[in-house]
Amino acid sequence: MNDTRRPVTVPELAKARAEGRKLTMLTAYDAGFGRAVDAAGVDMILIGDSLGMVVQGGDSTLAVTVEDIAYHTRCVARVAQRALVIADLPFQADATPERALDAATAFLRAGAGMVKLEGAGHKLDTITYLVEREIPVCAHLGLTPQSVLRFGGFKVQGREASAADRLLADARAVADAGATLLVLEAVPTTLAARITAQSPIPTIGIGAGKDCDGQVLVLHDMLGLDSGHRRPRFVKDFLSEGGSVEAAIHAFVEQVREGRFPGPEHGYGE
Ligand code: KIV
C-alpha cells in the first residue's frame, strides 16, 4: 500500500494497520468521480447506499436496490485502478444469508472486491456465510442508516453505558464472524477509541474520532454539496480550502494520513 500504483488488496488492510498507516475511504458512484478518487490515492472506494440520498434525492437509504448498487459499482469499478472497490448491501438485501450471497455475487461480478453490511445480531451468520464463500466483508456499526426508523432519526449511538457495552460486544462479534474491516459511524470518540483498541480488524471512522485506523466520508459531503439534509458535525468541506475537486480529495488523503483529520470538532462526546 506504500506503492501508490499497485491495486490495494484485502490482506493489505490489516498490514497497513499493523504498520500504523491510516487508511482512507471515500464514496463514489460514477466513473468521473471514481477516477478522481482513485487517482488521488484513496485506498478504498465505497459504493454506499448513501447514493439513495445524495444521488437519488431520498430522505433515507431505504429505497436503494441491489440493481442500483450493482449499476453504480460497475461504473466505478471500470475506472478504479488502485483502490479496493467496496459495494454496500442495501436495505434487506442481507435479510437472509442466501439473499446476501446473491447480491454480493452480483457486486463482485460488477467489479467489487468486498461488500459492506450494517449491523450485528442475525447478520453475524450472514457475515460468516459470505466469508466462507470467499466474499470479503466490511461490517458497519453505530449509526447504521438502514436502522433509521428504529433509531427515530440519524442519531449518535453508544452514548449510554449499556449501548456502549453492546457496541463493544458487537464489534468483537463481527470480527469473530469473519469481517475484515469495521466502519464505525457517529459514535463518541472515546468509545470508538476503545473499540479500535480491542478490535482485531481495522476500524474506519465517520464521526468516530481520530483514533480509528482510517476514515471515510461521503464524497458529496466532503465537497461541500448541499444534500438537502442537515450537515452532520463530522463533515468537513475540503473543497472550500482545496480549490478543485482533485485538490480537495488530495487534502482529505493527506490530512487523514497525517492524523490532521478528523479534529476534535468533528467528533462526539459521551
Ligand atoms: O452508504 C454510505 O455511504 C456509508 C458510509 C457513510 C460509510 O455507509
PDB file of C-alpha atoms and ligand atoms in Angstrom:
ATOM      1  CA  MET A   1       0.000   0.000   0.000  1.00  0.00           C
ATOM      2  CA  ASN A   2       3.082   2.171   0.190  1.00  0.00           C
ATOM      3  CA  ASP A   3       3.206   1.573  -3.558  1.00  0.00           C
ATOM      4  CA  THR A   4       0.782   4.114  -4.940  1.00  0.00           C
ATOM      5  CA  ARG A   5       0.206   2.239  -8.232  1.00  0.00           C
ATOM      6  CA  ARG A   6      -0.385  -1.393  -7.231  1.00  0.00           C
ATOM      7  CA  PRO A   7      -4.040  -2.325  -6.566  1.00  0.00           C
ATOM      8  CA  VAL A   8      -4.956  -2.416  -2.866  1.00  0.00           C
ATOM      9  CA  THR A   9      -5.706  -5.987  -1.775  1.00  0.00           C
ATOM     10  CA  VAL A  10      -7.790  -7.212   1.158  1.00  0.00           C
ATOM     11  CA  PRO A  11      -4.812  -8.553   3.218  1.00  0.00           C
ATOM     12  CA  GLU A  12      -3.051  -5.200   2.869  1.00  0.00           C
ATOM     13  CA  LEU A  13      -5.677  -3.521   5.040  1.00  0.00           C
ATOM     14  CA  ALA A  14      -4.555  -5.463   8.117  1.00  0.00           C
ATOM     15  CA  LYS A  15      -0.929  -4.878   7.164  1.00  0.00           C
ATOM     16  CA  ALA A  16      -1.490  -1.106   6.947  1.00  0.00           C
ATOM     17  CA  ARG A  17      -2.980  -1.155  10.429  1.00  0.00           C
ATOM     18  CA  ALA A  18      -0.120  -3.247  11.823  1.00  0.00           C
ATOM     19  CA  GLU A  19       2.333  -0.754  10.371  1.00  0.00           C
ATOM     20  CA  GLY A  20       0.412   2.224  11.765  1.00  0.00           C
ATOM     21  CA  ARG A  21      -0.636   3.613   8.366  1.00  0.00           C
ATOM     22  CA  LYS A  22      -4.036   5.308   8.371  1.00  0.00           C
ATOM     23  CA  LEU A  23      -6.494   4.012   5.768  1.00  0.00           C
ATOM     24  CA  THR A  24      -8.598   6.270   3.542  1.00  0.00           C
ATOM     25  CA  MET A  25     -12.024   5.590   2.058  1.00  0.00           C
ATOM     26  CA  LEU A  26     -14.428   7.814   0.104  1.00  0.00           C
ATOM     27  CA  THR A  27     -17.692   7.076  -1.595  1.00  0.00           C
ATOM     28  CA  ALA A  28     -18.111   7.412  -5.365  1.00  0.00           C
ATOM     29  CA  TYR A  29     -20.970   6.429  -7.607  1.00  0.00           C
ATOM     30  CA  ASP A  30     -19.832   7.158 -11.158  1.00  0.00           C
ATOM     31  CA  ALA A  31     -16.810   6.945 -13.426  1.00  0.00           C
ATOM     32  CA  GLY A  32     -15.833  10.612 -13.328  1.00  0.00           C
ATOM     33  CA  PHE A  33     -15.603  10.918  -9.567  1.00  0.00           C
ATOM     34  CA  GLY A  34     -14.413   7.321  -9.230  1.00  0.00           C
ATOM     35  CA  ARG A  35     -11.435   8.186 -11.419  1.00  0.00           C
ATOM     36  CA  ALA A  36     -10.667  11.336  -9.398  1.00  0.00           C
ATOM     37  CA  VAL A  37     -10.862   9.474  -6.069  1.00  0.00           C
ATOM     38  CA  ASP A  38      -8.718   6.622  -7.361  1.00  0.00           C
ATOM     39  CA  ALA A  39      -6.100   8.957  -8.864  1.00  0.00           C
ATOM     40  CA  ALA A  40      -5.761  10.798  -5.534  1.00  0.00           C
ATOM     41  CA  GLY A  41      -4.597   7.575  -3.882  1.00  0.00           C
ATOM     42  CA  VAL A  42      -7.662   6.840  -1.750  1.00  0.00           C
ATOM     43  CA  ASP A  43      -7.271   3.223  -0.546  1.00  0.00           C
ATOM     44  CA  MET A  44     -10.933   2.170  -0.783  1.00  0.00           C
ATOM     45  CA  ILE A  45     -13.897   3.440  -2.800  1.00  0.00           C
ATOM     46  CA  LEU A  46     -17.289   2.699  -1.280  1.00  0.00           C
ATOM     47  CA  ILE A  47     -20.362   2.479  -3.478  1.00  0.00           C
ATOM     48  CA  GLY A  48     -22.515   3.319  -0.492  1.00  0.00           C
ATOM     49  CA  ASP A  49     -26.273   3.142  -0.246  1.00  0.00           C
ATOM     50  CA  SER A  50     -25.883   6.823   0.684  1.00  0.00           C
ATOM     51  CA  LEU A  51     -26.486   7.151  -3.056  1.00  0.00           C
ATOM     52  CA  GLY A  52     -30.169   6.945  -2.140  1.00  0.00           C
ATOM     53  CA  MET A  53     -29.794  10.376  -0.535  1.00  0.00           C
ATOM     54  CA  VAL A  54     -27.017  12.180  -2.428  1.00  0.00           C
ATOM     55  CA  VAL A  55     -27.696  10.808  -5.942  1.00  0.00           C
ATOM     56  CA  GLN A  56     -31.379   9.828  -5.890  1.00  0.00           C
ATOM     57  CA  GLY A  57     -32.523  12.627  -3.549  1.00  0.00           C
ATOM     58  CA  GLY A  58     -34.302  10.418  -0.982  1.00  0.00           C
ATOM     59  CA  ASP A  59     -34.726  11.118   2.739  1.00  0.00           C
ATOM     60  CA  SER A  60     -33.067   7.834   3.698  1.00  0.00           C
ATOM     61  CA  THR A  61     -31.187   4.898   2.181  1.00  0.00           C
ATOM     62  CA  LEU A  62     -34.132   2.516   2.419  1.00  0.00           C
ATOM     63  CA  ALA A  63     -35.267   2.718  -1.223  1.00  0.00           C
ATOM     64  CA  VAL A  64     -31.914   1.689  -2.710  1.00  0.00           C
ATOM     65  CA  THR A  65     -31.961  -1.638  -4.559  1.00  0.00           C
ATOM     66  CA  VAL A  66     -29.402  -4.314  -5.380  1.00  0.00           C
ATOM     67  CA  GLU A  67     -29.676  -3.254  -9.028  1.00  0.00           C
ATOM     68  CA  ASP A  68     -28.849   0.369  -8.109  1.00  0.00           C
ATOM     69  CA  ILE A  69     -25.695  -0.663  -6.231  1.00  0.00           C
ATOM     70  CA  ALA A  70     -24.641  -3.111  -8.965  1.00  0.00           C
ATOM     71  CA  TYR A  71     -25.044  -0.416 -11.639  1.00  0.00           C
ATOM     72  CA  HIS A  72     -23.021   2.195  -9.758  1.00  0.00           C
ATOM     73  CA  THR A  73     -20.400  -0.388  -8.735  1.00  0.00           C
ATOM     74  CA  ARG A  74     -19.883  -1.248 -12.403  1.00  0.00           C
ATOM     75  CA  CYS A  75     -19.461   2.454 -13.275  1.00  0.00           C
ATOM     76  CA  VAL A  76     -16.790   2.953 -10.608  1.00  0.00           C
ATOM     77  CA  ALA A  77     -15.018  -0.404 -10.927  1.00  0.00           C
ATOM     78  CA  ARG A  78     -14.424   0.201 -14.641  1.00  0.00           C
ATOM     79  CA  VAL A  79     -12.111   3.111 -13.844  1.00  0.00           C
ATOM     80  CA  ALA A  80     -10.652   2.241 -10.408  1.00  0.00           C
ATOM     81  CA  GLN A  81      -7.087   1.113 -10.995  1.00  0.00           C
ATOM     82  CA  ARG A  82      -5.710   1.047  -7.469  1.00  0.00           C
ATOM     83  CA  ALA A  83      -8.456   1.464  -4.859  1.00  0.00           C
ATOM     84  CA  LEU A  84     -10.283  -1.533  -3.418  1.00  0.00           C
ATOM     85  CA  VAL A  85     -13.928  -1.213  -4.504  1.00  0.00           C
ATOM     86  CA  ILE A  86     -16.474  -1.944  -1.760  1.00  0.00           C
ATOM     87  CA  ALA A  87     -20.192  -2.316  -2.541  1.00  0.00           C
ATOM     88  CA  ASP A  88     -22.917  -1.766   0.054  1.00  0.00           C
ATOM     89  CA  LEU A  89     -25.628  -4.384   0.616  1.00  0.00           C
ATOM     90  CA  PRO A  90     -28.795  -2.239   0.559  1.00  0.00           C
ATOM     91  CA  PHE A  91     -31.802  -2.498   2.878  1.00  0.00           C
ATOM     92  CA  GLN A  92     -32.994  -6.140   3.218  1.00  0.00           C
ATOM     93  CA  ALA A  93     -30.526  -7.456   0.634  1.00  0.00           C
ATOM     94  CA  ASP A  94     -28.896  -9.124   3.654  1.00  0.00           C
ATOM     95  CA  ALA A  95     -32.126 -10.224   5.359  1.00  0.00           C
ATOM     96  CA  THR A  96     -31.030 -13.842   4.863  1.00  0.00           C
ATOM     97  CA  PRO A  97     -27.594 -15.291   4.112  1.00  0.00           C
ATOM     98  CA  GLU A  98     -28.871 -16.646   0.782  1.00  0.00           C
ATOM     99  CA  ARG A  99     -30.164 -13.260  -0.367  1.00  0.00           C
ATOM    100  CA  ALA A 100     -26.915 -11.650   0.707  1.00  0.00           C
ATOM    101  CA  LEU A 101     -24.911 -14.203  -1.276  1.00  0.00           C
ATOM    102  CA  ASP A 102     -26.919 -13.463  -4.437  1.00  0.00           C
ATOM    103  CA  ALA A 103     -26.470  -9.702  -4.066  1.00  0.00           C
ATOM    104  CA  ALA A 104     -22.802  -9.943  -3.088  1.00  0.00           C
ATOM    105  CA  THR A 105     -22.081 -12.220  -6.045  1.00  0.00           C
ATOM    106  CA  ALA A 106     -23.658  -9.642  -8.369  1.00  0.00           C
ATOM    107  CA  PHE A 107     -21.480  -6.940  -6.805  1.00  0.00           C
ATOM    108  CA  LEU A 108     -18.276  -8.949  -7.189  1.00  0.00           C
ATOM    109  CA  ARG A 109     -19.258  -9.634 -10.820  1.00  0.00           C
ATOM    110  CA  ALA A 110     -19.695  -5.859 -11.215  1.00  0.00           C
ATOM    111  CA  GLY A 111     -16.110  -5.352 -10.026  1.00  0.00           C
ATOM    112  CA  ALA A 112     -16.267  -5.012  -6.231  1.00  0.00           C
ATOM    113  CA  GLY A 113     -13.602  -6.663  -4.078  1.00  0.00           C
ATOM    114  CA  MET A 114     -15.578  -6.554  -0.818  1.00  0.00           C
ATOM    115  CA  VAL A 115     -19.143  -5.952   0.361  1.00  0.00           C
ATOM    116  CA  LYS A 116     -20.337  -3.945   3.347  1.00  0.00           C
ATOM    117  CA  LEU A 117     -23.314  -4.710   5.546  1.00  0.00           C
ATOM    118  CA  GLU A 118     -24.887  -2.977   8.526  1.00  0.00           C
ATOM    119  CA  GLY A 119     -25.424  -4.409  11.991  1.00  0.00           C
ATOM    120  CA  ALA A 120     -24.615  -7.499  14.054  1.00  0.00           C
ATOM    121  CA  GLY A 121     -27.273  -9.811  15.613  1.00  0.00           C
ATOM    122  CA  HIS A 122     -28.712 -12.049  12.914  1.00  0.00           C
ATOM    123  CA  LYS A 123     -26.238 -10.518  10.408  1.00  0.00           C
ATOM    124  CA  LEU A 124     -23.398 -12.436  12.078  1.00  0.00           C
ATOM    125  CA  ASP A 125     -24.485 -15.647  10.353  1.00  0.00           C
ATOM    126  CA  THR A 126     -24.602 -13.774   7.067  1.00  0.00           C
ATOM    127  CA  ILE A 127     -21.073 -12.455   7.537  1.00  0.00           C
ATOM    128  CA  THR A 128     -19.778 -15.993   8.158  1.00  0.00           C
ATOM    129  CA  TYR A 129     -21.840 -17.367   5.252  1.00  0.00           C
ATOM    130  CA  LEU A 130     -20.315 -14.830   2.834  1.00  0.00           C
ATOM    131  CA  VAL A 131     -16.764 -15.132   4.140  1.00  0.00           C
ATOM    132  CA  GLU A 132     -16.889 -18.943   3.905  1.00  0.00           C
ATOM    133  CA  ARG A 133     -17.894 -18.448   0.270  1.00  0.00           C
ATOM    134  CA  GLU A 134     -14.877 -16.235  -0.454  1.00  0.00           C
ATOM    135  CA  ILE A 135     -16.603 -12.869  -0.221  1.00  0.00           C
ATOM    136  CA  PRO A 136     -14.719 -10.381   1.978  1.00  0.00           C
ATOM    137  CA  VAL A 137     -16.996  -8.423   4.294  1.00  0.00           C
ATOM    138  CA  CYS A 138     -16.808  -4.972   5.860  1.00  0.00           C
ATOM    139  CA  ALA A 139     -19.141  -4.605   8.860  1.00  0.00           C
ATOM    140  CA  HIS A 140     -20.816  -1.296   9.819  1.00  0.00           C
ATOM    141  CA  LEU A 141     -21.889  -0.438  13.395  1.00  0.00           C
ATOM    142  CA  GLY A 142     -23.029   2.631  15.322  1.00  0.00           C
ATOM    143  CA  LEU A 143     -25.361   4.891  13.369  1.00  0.00           C
ATOM    144  CA  THR A 144     -26.432   2.329  10.791  1.00  0.00           C
ATOM    145  CA  PRO A 145     -28.628   4.377   8.410  1.00  0.00           C
ATOM    146  CA  GLN A 146     -30.782   1.349   7.494  1.00  0.00           C
ATOM    147  CA  SER A 147     -31.963   1.391  11.161  1.00  0.00           C
ATOM    148  CA  VAL A 148     -33.252   4.983  10.840  1.00  0.00           C
ATOM    149  CA  LEU A 149     -36.867   4.061  11.642  1.00  0.00           C
ATOM    150  CA  ARG A 150     -35.913   2.214  14.843  1.00  0.00           C
ATOM    151  CA  PHE A 151     -33.486   4.989  15.857  1.00  0.00           C
ATOM    152  CA  GLY A 152     -36.088   7.690  15.134  1.00  0.00           C
ATOM    153  CA  GLY A 153     -33.613   9.670  13.012  1.00  0.00           C
ATOM    154  CA  PHE A 154     -29.899   9.871  12.262  1.00  0.00           C
ATOM    155  CA  LYS A 155     -28.660   9.949  15.857  1.00  0.00           C
ATOM    156  CA  VAL A 156     -25.329   9.416  17.592  1.00  0.00           C
ATOM    157  CA  GLN A 157     -25.149   5.868  19.007  1.00  0.00           C
ATOM    158  CA  GLY A 158     -23.424   4.414  22.081  1.00  0.00           C
ATOM    159  CA  ARG A 159     -23.758   7.317  24.496  1.00  0.00           C
ATOM    160  CA  GLU A 160     -25.388   5.355  27.334  1.00  0.00           C
ATOM    161  CA  ALA A 161     -23.224   2.782  29.143  1.00  0.00           C
ATOM    162  CA  SER A 162     -25.450  -0.138  28.104  1.00  0.00           C
ATOM    163  CA  ALA A 163     -25.404   0.931  24.430  1.00  0.00           C
ATOM    164  CA  ALA A 164     -21.631   1.366  24.575  1.00  0.00           C
ATOM    165  CA  ASP A 165     -21.230  -2.141  26.035  1.00  0.00           C
ATOM    166  CA  ARG A 166     -23.435  -3.533  23.273  1.00  0.00           C
ATOM    167  CA  LEU A 167     -21.350  -1.827  20.597  1.00  0.00           C
ATOM    168  CA  LEU A 168     -18.132  -3.178  22.119  1.00  0.00           C
ATOM    169  CA  ALA A 169     -19.632  -6.681  22.103  1.00  0.00           C
ATOM    170  CA  ASP A 170     -20.976  -6.298  18.536  1.00  0.00           C
ATOM    171  CA  ALA A 171     -17.577  -5.112  17.312  1.00  0.00           C
ATOM    172  CA  ARG A 172     -15.961  -8.243  18.734  1.00  0.00           C
ATOM    173  CA  ALA A 173     -18.721 -10.403  17.266  1.00  0.00           C
ATOM    174  CA  VAL A 174     -18.463  -9.116  13.680  1.00  0.00           C
ATOM    175  CA  ALA A 175     -14.714  -9.726  13.726  1.00  0.00           C
ATOM    176  CA  ASP A 176     -15.227 -13.228  15.163  1.00  0.00           C
ATOM    177  CA  ALA A 177     -17.805 -13.872  12.421  1.00  0.00           C
ATOM    178  CA  GLY A 178     -15.115 -13.149   9.822  1.00  0.00           C
ATOM    179  CA  ALA A 179     -15.409  -9.471   8.854  1.00  0.00           C
ATOM    180  CA  THR A 180     -12.182  -7.929   7.544  1.00  0.00           C
ATOM    181  CA  LEU A 181     -12.984  -4.300   8.252  1.00  0.00           C
ATOM    182  CA  LEU A 182     -15.353  -2.350  10.511  1.00  0.00           C
ATOM    183  CA  VAL A 183     -16.956   1.019   9.762  1.00  0.00           C
ATOM    184  CA  LEU A 184     -17.966   2.930  12.919  1.00  0.00           C
ATOM    185  CA  GLU A 185     -20.433   5.748  12.283  1.00  0.00           C
ATOM    186  CA  ALA A 186     -21.401   8.543  14.690  1.00  0.00           C
ATOM    187  CA  VAL A 187     -20.209   7.107  17.983  1.00  0.00           C
ATOM    188  CA  PRO A 188     -18.435   9.029  20.778  1.00  0.00           C
ATOM    189  CA  THR A 189     -14.718   9.492  20.131  1.00  0.00           C
ATOM    190  CA  THR A 190     -13.711   7.730  23.358  1.00  0.00           C
ATOM    191  CA  LEU A 191     -15.914   4.721  22.622  1.00  0.00           C
ATOM    192  CA  ALA A 192     -14.527   4.418  19.078  1.00  0.00           C
ATOM    193  CA  ALA A 193     -11.026   4.501  20.578  1.00  0.00           C
ATOM    194  CA  ARG A 194     -11.946   1.641  22.970  1.00  0.00           C
ATOM    195  CA  ILE A 195     -13.478  -0.385  20.144  1.00  0.00           C
ATOM    196  CA  THR A 196     -10.415   0.193  17.965  1.00  0.00           C
ATOM    197  CA  ALA A 197      -8.048  -0.821  20.785  1.00  0.00           C
ATOM    198  CA  GLN A 198      -9.880  -4.132  21.307  1.00  0.00           C
ATOM    199  CA  SER A 199     -10.585  -4.811  17.604  1.00  0.00           C
ATOM    200  CA  PRO A 200      -8.596  -7.474  15.752  1.00  0.00           C
ATOM    201  CA  ILE A 201      -9.648  -5.835  12.455  1.00  0.00           C
ATOM    202  CA  PRO A 202      -9.089  -2.246  11.242  1.00  0.00           C
ATOM    203  CA  THR A 203     -11.774   0.306  12.102  1.00  0.00           C
ATOM    204  CA  ILE A 204     -12.799   3.054   9.697  1.00  0.00           C
ATOM    205  CA  GLY A 205     -14.498   6.007  11.327  1.00  0.00           C
ATOM    206  CA  ILE A 206     -17.081   8.502  10.156  1.00  0.00           C
ATOM    207  CA  GLY A 207     -17.930  10.760  13.051  1.00  0.00           C
ATOM    208  CA  ALA A 208     -15.985   8.407  15.326  1.00  0.00           C
ATOM    209  CA  GLY A 209     -12.897  10.480  16.092  1.00  0.00           C
ATOM    210  CA  LYS A 210      -9.250  10.370  15.207  1.00  0.00           C
ATOM    211  CA  ASP A 211      -8.319   7.076  16.880  1.00  0.00           C
ATOM    212  CA  CYS A 212      -9.888   4.812  14.262  1.00  0.00           C
ATOM    213  CA  ASP A 213      -7.493   3.081  11.875  1.00  0.00           C
ATOM    214  CA  GLY A 214      -8.879   5.040   8.953  1.00  0.00           C
ATOM    215  CA  GLN A 215     -11.565   7.494   7.886  1.00  0.00           C
ATOM    216  CA  VAL A 216     -14.430   7.561   5.401  1.00  0.00           C
ATOM    217  CA  LEU A 217     -16.653  10.389   4.178  1.00  0.00           C
ATOM    218  CA  VAL A 218     -19.446  10.662   1.643  1.00  0.00           C
ATOM    219  CA  LEU A 219     -17.903  12.374  -1.386  1.00  0.00           C
ATOM    220  CA  HIS A 220     -20.738  14.882  -1.862  1.00  0.00           C
ATOM    221  CA  ASP A 221     -20.407  15.940   1.791  1.00  0.00           C
ATOM    222  CA  MET A 222     -16.649  16.476   1.698  1.00  0.00           C
ATOM    223  CA  LEU A 223     -17.054  18.530  -1.476  1.00  0.00           C
ATOM    224  CA  GLY A 224     -19.467  20.797   0.399  1.00  0.00           C
ATOM    225  CA  LEU A 225     -22.505  19.970  -1.738  1.00  0.00           C
ATOM    226  CA  ASP A 226     -25.877  20.682  -0.170  1.00  0.00           C
ATOM    227  CA  SER A 227     -27.596  17.291   0.105  1.00  0.00           C
ATOM    228  CA  GLY A 228     -30.837  18.887   1.302  1.00  0.00           C
ATOM    229  CA  HIS A 229     -30.217  17.449   4.787  1.00  0.00           C
ATOM    230  CA  ARG A 230     -28.652  18.873   7.935  1.00  0.00           C
ATOM    231  CA  ARG A 231     -24.898  18.516   7.638  1.00  0.00           C
ATOM    232  CA  PRO A 232     -23.509  16.294  10.430  1.00  0.00           C
ATOM    233  CA  ARG A 233     -20.679  17.771  12.506  1.00  0.00           C
ATOM    234  CA  PHE A 234     -18.230  15.123  11.273  1.00  0.00           C
ATOM    235  CA  VAL A 235     -18.341  16.519   7.739  1.00  0.00           C
ATOM    236  CA  LYS A 236     -15.562  18.799   6.613  1.00  0.00           C
ATOM    237  CA  ASP A 237     -15.801  20.780   3.369  1.00  0.00           C
ATOM    238  CA  PHE A 238     -12.431  20.053   1.763  1.00  0.00           C
ATOM    239  CA  LEU A 239     -13.334  21.829  -1.484  1.00  0.00           C
ATOM    240  CA  SER A 240     -13.553  25.268   0.089  1.00  0.00           C
ATOM    241  CA  GLU A 241      -9.918  25.035   1.170  1.00  0.00           C
ATOM    242  CA  GLY A 242      -8.760  22.896  -1.765  1.00  0.00           C
ATOM    243  CA  GLY A 243      -9.922  24.942  -4.751  1.00  0.00           C
ATOM    244  CA  SER A 244     -10.631  21.969  -7.060  1.00  0.00           C
ATOM    245  CA  VAL A 245     -12.207  18.527  -6.726  1.00  0.00           C
ATOM    246  CA  GLU A 246      -8.809  16.880  -7.181  1.00  0.00           C
ATOM    247  CA  ALA A 247      -7.140  19.139  -4.588  1.00  0.00           C
ATOM    248  CA  ALA A 248      -9.981  18.523  -2.118  1.00  0.00           C
ATOM    249  CA  ILE A 249      -9.629  14.737  -2.392  1.00  0.00           C
ATOM    250  CA  HIS A 250      -5.834  15.013  -2.095  1.00  0.00           C
ATOM    251  CA  ALA A 251      -6.269  17.162   1.029  1.00  0.00           C
ATOM    252  CA  PHE A 252      -8.558  14.520   2.581  1.00  0.00           C
ATOM    253  CA  VAL A 253      -5.994  11.772   1.905  1.00  0.00           C
ATOM    254  CA  GLU A 254      -3.111  13.837   3.239  1.00  0.00           C
ATOM    255  CA  GLN A 255      -4.915  15.054   6.354  1.00  0.00           C
ATOM    256  CA  VAL A 256      -6.148  11.564   7.277  1.00  0.00           C
ATOM    257  CA  ARG A 257      -2.709  10.023   6.742  1.00  0.00           C
ATOM    258  CA  GLU A 258      -1.049  12.726   8.811  1.00  0.00           C
ATOM    259  CA  GLY A 259      -3.646  12.476  11.594  1.00  0.00           C
ATOM    260  CA  ARG A 260      -4.896  16.037  10.979  1.00  0.00           C
ATOM    261  CA  PHE A 261      -8.459  14.960  10.079  1.00  0.00           C
ATOM    262  CA  PRO A 262     -10.739  14.500  11.915  1.00  0.00           C
ATOM    263  CA  GLY A 263     -10.188  17.197  14.511  1.00  0.00           C
ATOM    264  CA  PRO A 264     -11.908  17.249  17.926  1.00  0.00           C
ATOM    265  CA  GLU A 265     -14.632  19.482  16.446  1.00  0.00           C
ATOM    266  CA  HIS A 266     -15.685  16.646  14.101  1.00  0.00           C
ATOM    267  CA  GLY A 267     -16.262  14.139  16.926  1.00  0.00           C
ATOM    268  CA  TYR A 268     -18.896  13.450  19.588  1.00  0.00           C
ATOM    269  CA  GLY A 269     -18.571  13.441  23.378  1.00  0.00           C
ATOM    270  CA  GLU A 270     -20.052  10.805  25.669  1.00  0.00           C
TER     271      GLU A 270
HETATM  272  O1  KIV B   1     -23.562   4.447   2.410  1.00  0.00           O
HETATM  273  C1  KIV B   1     -22.518   5.017   2.749  1.00  0.00           C
HETATM  274  O2  KIV B   1     -22.004   5.903   2.075  1.00  0.00           O
HETATM  275  C2  KIV B   1     -21.901   4.606   4.003  1.00  0.00           C
HETATM  276  C3  KIV B   1     -20.816   5.465   4.554  1.00  0.00           C
HETATM  277  C4  KIV B   1     -21.395   6.654   5.189  1.00  0.00           C
HETATM  278  C5  KIV B   1     -19.912   4.718   5.469  1.00  0.00           C
HETATM  279  O3  KIV B   1     -22.305   3.641   4.581  1.00  0.00           O
END
